[in-house]
mmCIF file with all atom_site columns, C-alpha atoms in Angstrom:
data_model
loop_
_atom_site.group_PDB
_atom_site.id
_atom_site.type_symbol
_atom_site.label_atom_id
_atom_site.label_alt_id
_atom_site.label_comp_id
_atom_site.label_asym_id
_atom_site.label_entity_id
_atom_site.label_seq_id
_atom_site.pdbx_PDB_ins_code
_atom_site.Cartn_x
_atom_site.Cartn_y
_atom_site.Cartn_z
_atom_site.occupancy
_atom_site.B_iso_or_equiv
_atom_site.pdbx_formal_charge
_atom_site.auth_seq_id
_atom_site.auth_comp_id
_atom_site.auth_asym_id
_atom_site.auth_atom_id
_atom_site.pdbx_PDB_model_num
ATOM 1   C CA . MET S 1 1   ? -167.862 -82.088 -50.078 1.00 0.00 ? 1   MET S CA 1
ATOM 2   C CA . THR S 1 2   ? -166.013 -82.345 -53.347 1.00 0.00 ? 2   THR S CA 1
ATOM 3   C CA . ALA S 1 3   ? -162.691 -83.994 -54.087 1.00 0.00 ? 3   ALA S CA 1
ATOM 4   C CA . HIS S 1 4   ? -161.206 -80.498 -54.289 1.00 0.00 ? 4   HIS S CA 1
ATOM 5   C CA . THR S 1 5   ? -162.130 -79.475 -50.736 1.00 0.00 ? 5   THR S CA 1
ATOM 6   C CA . PRO S 1 6   ? -159.194 -81.154 -48.877 1.00 0.00 ? 6   PRO S CA 1
ATOM 7   C CA . VAL S 1 7   ? -156.721 -79.782 -51.440 1.00 0.00 ? 7   VAL S CA 1
ATOM 8   C CA . LEU S 1 8   ? -158.020 -76.235 -51.113 1.00 0.00 ? 8   LEU S CA 1
ATOM 9   C CA . LEU S 1 9   ? -157.975 -76.434 -47.298 1.00 0.00 ? 9   LEU S CA 1
ATOM 10  C CA . LYS S 1 10  ? -154.363 -77.713 -47.325 1.00 0.00 ? 10  LYS S CA 1
ATOM 11  C CA . GLU S 1 11  ? -153.447 -74.774 -49.565 1.00 0.00 ? 11  GLU S CA 1
ATOM 12  C CA . GLY S 1 12  ? -154.757 -72.461 -46.861 1.00 0.00 ? 12  GLY S CA 1
ATOM 13  C CA . HIS S 1 13  ? -158.021 -71.345 -48.407 1.00 0.00 ? 13  HIS S CA 1
ATOM 14  C CA . ARG S 1 14  ? -160.608 -70.571 -45.722 1.00 0.00 ? 14  ARG S CA 1
ATOM 15  C CA . ALA S 1 15  ? -163.675 -69.539 -47.820 1.00 0.00 ? 15  ALA S CA 1
ATOM 16  C CA . PHE S 1 16  ? -164.570 -70.930 -51.231 1.00 0.00 ? 16  PHE S CA 1
ATOM 17  C CA . LEU S 1 17  ? -167.236 -72.404 -53.472 1.00 0.00 ? 17  LEU S CA 1
ATOM 18  C CA . CYS S 1 18  ? -166.810 -75.503 -55.647 1.00 0.00 ? 18  CYS S CA 1
ATOM 19  C CA . CYS S 1 19  ? -169.205 -75.788 -58.592 1.00 0.00 ? 19  CYS S CA 1
ATOM 20  C CA . GLY S 1 20  ? -169.552 -78.668 -60.949 1.00 0.00 ? 20  GLY S CA 1
ATOM 21  C CA . ASP S 1 21  ? -171.558 -81.349 -62.703 1.00 0.00 ? 21  ASP S CA 1
ATOM 22  C CA . VAL S 1 22  ? -172.419 -84.547 -60.883 1.00 0.00 ? 22  VAL S CA 1
ATOM 23  C CA . TYR S 1 23  ? -172.954 -87.758 -62.825 1.00 0.00 ? 23  TYR S CA 1
ATOM 24  C CA . ARG S 1 24  ? -174.755 -90.704 -61.235 1.00 0.00 ? 24  ARG S CA 1
ATOM 25  C CA . ARG S 1 25  ? -175.626 -94.173 -62.452 1.00 0.00 ? 25  ARG S CA 1
ATOM 26  C CA . ASP S 1 26  ? -179.300 -93.673 -61.613 1.00 0.00 ? 26  ASP S CA 1
ATOM 27  C CA . GLU S 1 27  ? -181.998 -94.844 -63.977 1.00 0.00 ? 27  GLU S CA 1
ATOM 28  C CA . VAL S 1 28  ? -183.726 -92.028 -65.833 1.00 0.00 ? 28  VAL S CA 1
ATOM 29  C CA . ASP S 1 29  ? -187.403 -91.725 -64.939 1.00 0.00 ? 29  ASP S CA 1
ATOM 30  C CA . ALA S 1 30  ? -190.008 -88.987 -64.489 1.00 0.00 ? 30  ALA S CA 1
ATOM 31  C CA . THR S 1 31  ? -188.329 -87.641 -61.331 1.00 0.00 ? 31  THR S CA 1
ATOM 32  C CA . HIS S 1 32  ? -184.625 -88.530 -61.782 1.00 0.00 ? 32  HIS S CA 1
ATOM 33  C CA . TYR S 1 33  ? -181.956 -87.632 -64.244 1.00 0.00 ? 33  TYR S CA 1
ATOM 34  C CA . PRO S 1 34  ? -178.374 -88.868 -63.658 1.00 0.00 ? 34  PRO S CA 1
ATOM 35  C CA . VAL S 1 35  ? -176.723 -85.479 -64.249 1.00 0.00 ? 35  VAL S CA 1
ATOM 36  C CA . PHE S 1 36  ? -177.132 -82.382 -62.117 1.00 0.00 ? 36  PHE S CA 1
ATOM 37  C CA . HIS S 1 37  ? -175.223 -79.324 -60.910 1.00 0.00 ? 37  HIS S CA 1
ATOM 38  C CA . GLN S 1 38  ? -173.898 -79.042 -57.390 1.00 0.00 ? 38  GLN S CA 1
ATOM 39  C CA . ILE S 1 39  ? -172.368 -76.148 -55.441 1.00 0.00 ? 39  ILE S CA 1
ATOM 40  C CA . ASP S 1 40  ? -170.478 -76.769 -52.172 1.00 0.00 ? 40  ASP S CA 1
ATOM 41  C CA . GLY S 1 41  ? -169.485 -73.879 -49.935 1.00 0.00 ? 41  GLY S CA 1
ATOM 42  C CA . VAL S 1 42  ? -166.804 -73.925 -47.250 1.00 0.00 ? 42  VAL S CA 1
ATOM 43  C CA . ARG S 1 43  ? -166.096 -71.217 -44.671 1.00 0.00 ? 43  ARG S CA 1
ATOM 44  C CA . VAL S 1 44  ? -163.633 -71.873 -41.832 1.00 0.00 ? 44  VAL S CA 1
ATOM 45  C CA . ILE S 1 45  ? -164.164 -69.603 -38.821 1.00 0.00 ? 45  ILE S CA 1
ATOM 46  C CA . GLU S 1 46  ? -161.453 -69.419 -36.195 1.00 0.00 ? 46  GLU S CA 1
ATOM 47  C CA . ARG S 1 47  ? -162.204 -68.534 -32.564 1.00 0.00 ? 47  ARG S CA 1
ATOM 48  C CA . SER S 1 48  ? -159.893 -65.527 -32.926 1.00 0.00 ? 48  SER S CA 1
ATOM 49  C CA . GLU S 1 49  ? -162.262 -64.151 -35.600 1.00 0.00 ? 49  GLU S CA 1
ATOM 50  C CA . TYR S 1 50  ? -165.165 -64.478 -33.137 1.00 0.00 ? 50  TYR S CA 1
ATOM 51  C CA . GLU S 1 51  ? -163.134 -62.776 -30.403 1.00 0.00 ? 51  GLU S CA 1
ATOM 52  C CA . ALA S 1 52  ? -162.302 -59.908 -32.750 1.00 0.00 ? 52  ALA S CA 1
ATOM 53  C CA . PHE S 1 53  ? -165.986 -59.621 -33.719 1.00 0.00 ? 53  PHE S CA 1
ATOM 54  C CA . LEU S 1 54  ? -166.899 -59.198 -30.029 1.00 0.00 ? 54  LEU S CA 1
ATOM 55  C CA . GLN S 1 55  ? -164.706 -56.040 -30.000 1.00 0.00 ? 55  GLN S CA 1
ATOM 56  C CA . SER S 1 56  ? -166.091 -54.666 -33.284 1.00 0.00 ? 56  SER S CA 1
ATOM 57  C CA . GLU S 1 57  ? -168.451 -51.785 -33.901 1.00 0.00 ? 57  GLU S CA 1
ATOM 58  C CA . GLU S 1 58  ? -170.740 -54.161 -35.787 1.00 0.00 ? 58  GLU S CA 1
ATOM 59  C CA . TYR S 1 59  ? -171.196 -56.261 -32.642 1.00 0.00 ? 59  TYR S CA 1
ATOM 60  C CA . GLN S 1 60  ? -171.865 -53.145 -30.524 1.00 0.00 ? 60  GLN S CA 1
ATOM 61  C CA . GLN S 1 61  ? -174.565 -52.009 -32.976 1.00 0.00 ? 61  GLN S CA 1
ATOM 62  C CA . LEU S 1 62  ? -176.214 -55.424 -32.926 1.00 0.00 ? 62  LEU S CA 1
ATOM 63  C CA . GLN S 1 63  ? -176.233 -55.419 -29.129 1.00 0.00 ? 63  GLN S CA 1
ATOM 64  C CA . ARG S 1 64  ? -177.849 -51.963 -29.077 1.00 0.00 ? 64  ARG S CA 1
ATOM 65  C CA . ARG S 1 65  ? -180.512 -53.078 -31.553 1.00 0.00 ? 65  ARG S CA 1
ATOM 66  C CA . TRP S 1 66  ? -181.165 -56.233 -29.503 1.00 0.00 ? 66  TRP S CA 1
ATOM 67  C CA . SER S 1 67  ? -181.456 -54.232 -26.274 1.00 0.00 ? 67  SER S CA 1
ATOM 68  C CA . ALA S 1 68  ? -183.797 -51.673 -27.933 1.00 0.00 ? 68  ALA S CA 1
ATOM 69  C CA . SER S 1 69  ? -185.927 -54.525 -29.189 1.00 0.00 ? 69  SER S CA 1
ATOM 70  C CA . LYS S 1 70  ? -186.261 -55.842 -25.630 1.00 0.00 ? 70  LYS S CA 1
ATOM 71  C CA . ASP S 1 71  ? -187.125 -52.367 -24.283 1.00 0.00 ? 71  ASP S CA 1
ATOM 72  C CA . GLU S 1 72  ? -189.885 -51.900 -26.852 1.00 0.00 ? 72  GLU S CA 1
ATOM 73  C CA . GLN S 1 73  ? -191.407 -55.342 -26.367 1.00 0.00 ? 73  GLN S CA 1
ATOM 74  C CA . GLY S 1 74  ? -190.895 -55.958 -22.659 1.00 0.00 ? 74  GLY S CA 1
ATOM 75  C CA . ASP S 1 75  ? -189.201 -59.291 -22.144 1.00 0.00 ? 75  ASP S CA 1
ATOM 76  C CA . GLU S 1 76  ? -189.665 -60.311 -25.774 1.00 0.00 ? 76  GLU S CA 1
ATOM 77  C CA . HIS S 1 77  ? -187.126 -59.608 -28.529 1.00 0.00 ? 77  HIS S CA 1
ATOM 78  C CA . ASP S 1 78  ? -187.612 -59.034 -32.230 1.00 0.00 ? 78  ASP S CA 1
ATOM 79  C CA . ALA S 1 79  ? -186.941 -62.505 -33.665 1.00 0.00 ? 79  ALA S CA 1
ATOM 80  C CA . SER S 1 80  ? -185.014 -60.996 -36.571 1.00 0.00 ? 80  SER S CA 1
ATOM 81  C CA . ILE S 1 81  ? -182.477 -59.544 -34.152 1.00 0.00 ? 81  ILE S CA 1
ATOM 82  C CA . ARG S 1 82  ? -180.423 -62.267 -32.496 1.00 0.00 ? 82  ARG S CA 1
ATOM 83  C CA . ALA S 1 83  ? -178.213 -62.012 -29.441 1.00 0.00 ? 83  ALA S CA 1
ATOM 84  C CA . ILE S 1 84  ? -174.753 -63.369 -30.221 1.00 0.00 ? 84  ILE S CA 1
ATOM 85  C CA . ASP S 1 85  ? -173.772 -64.913 -26.902 1.00 0.00 ? 85  ASP S CA 1
ATOM 86  C CA . SER S 1 86  ? -171.562 -67.773 -28.080 1.00 0.00 ? 86  SER S CA 1
ATOM 87  C CA . PHE S 1 87  ? -169.242 -68.927 -30.816 1.00 0.00 ? 87  PHE S CA 1
ATOM 88  C CA . GLU S 1 88  ? -172.082 -71.032 -32.214 1.00 0.00 ? 88  GLU S CA 1
ATOM 89  C CA . ASP S 1 89  ? -174.364 -67.963 -32.366 1.00 0.00 ? 89  ASP S CA 1
ATOM 90  C CA . TYR S 1 90  ? -171.600 -66.165 -34.279 1.00 0.00 ? 90  TYR S CA 1
ATOM 91  C CA . VAL S 1 91  ? -171.314 -68.998 -36.797 1.00 0.00 ? 91  VAL S CA 1
ATOM 92  C CA . VAL S 1 92  ? -175.102 -68.854 -37.418 1.00 0.00 ? 92  VAL S CA 1
ATOM 93  C CA . TYR S 1 93  ? -174.956 -65.040 -37.734 1.00 0.00 ? 93  TYR S CA 1
ATOM 94  C CA . ASP S 1 94  ? -172.029 -65.197 -40.184 1.00 0.00 ? 94  ASP S CA 1
ATOM 95  C CA . LEU S 1 95  ? -173.753 -67.860 -42.300 1.00 0.00 ? 95  LEU S CA 1
ATOM 96  C CA . GLN S 1 96  ? -177.007 -65.868 -42.452 1.00 0.00 ? 96  GLN S CA 1
ATOM 97  C CA . LYS S 1 97  ? -175.136 -62.662 -43.353 1.00 0.00 ? 97  LYS S CA 1
ATOM 98  C CA . THR S 1 98  ? -173.079 -64.426 -46.040 1.00 0.00 ? 98  THR S CA 1
ATOM 99  C CA . LEU S 1 99  ? -176.084 -66.182 -47.654 1.00 0.00 ? 99  LEU S CA 1
ATOM 100 C CA . SER S 1 100 ? -178.116 -62.946 -47.584 1.00 0.00 ? 100 SER S CA 1
ATOM 101 C CA . GLY S 1 101 ? -175.235 -61.153 -49.294 1.00 0.00 ? 101 GLY S CA 1
ATOM 102 C CA . MET S 1 102 ? -174.963 -63.842 -51.927 1.00 0.00 ? 102 MET S CA 1
ATOM 103 C CA . ALA S 1 103 ? -178.720 -63.694 -52.618 1.00 0.00 ? 103 ALA S CA 1
ATOM 104 C CA . ARG S 1 104 ? -178.591 -59.901 -53.138 1.00 0.00 ? 104 ARG S CA 1
ATOM 105 C CA . HIS S 1 105 ? -175.979 -60.260 -55.882 1.00 0.00 ? 105 HIS S CA 1
#
């Protein structure tokens, strides 16, 4: 968390990245240098967003893929297709989707 995070949250921002240089008083040696870059990401997810997702076409498609995976493999599911049965599952799904999208760009 950076010093900017509380300010940005108070301003109402709900998704942002903070990038910057970090300076430490570490001794320079073969494995340490006292300056490095750091990126912090924040994403606030409200329960209402999760509830809206449960009504979305995206969720319906994921459920169909998950069910089809079970039908094809008996009781086993394709590990790449996750059931989203809780708010916590949705947070994991959203994080994976966001990071995958960032990696593609």
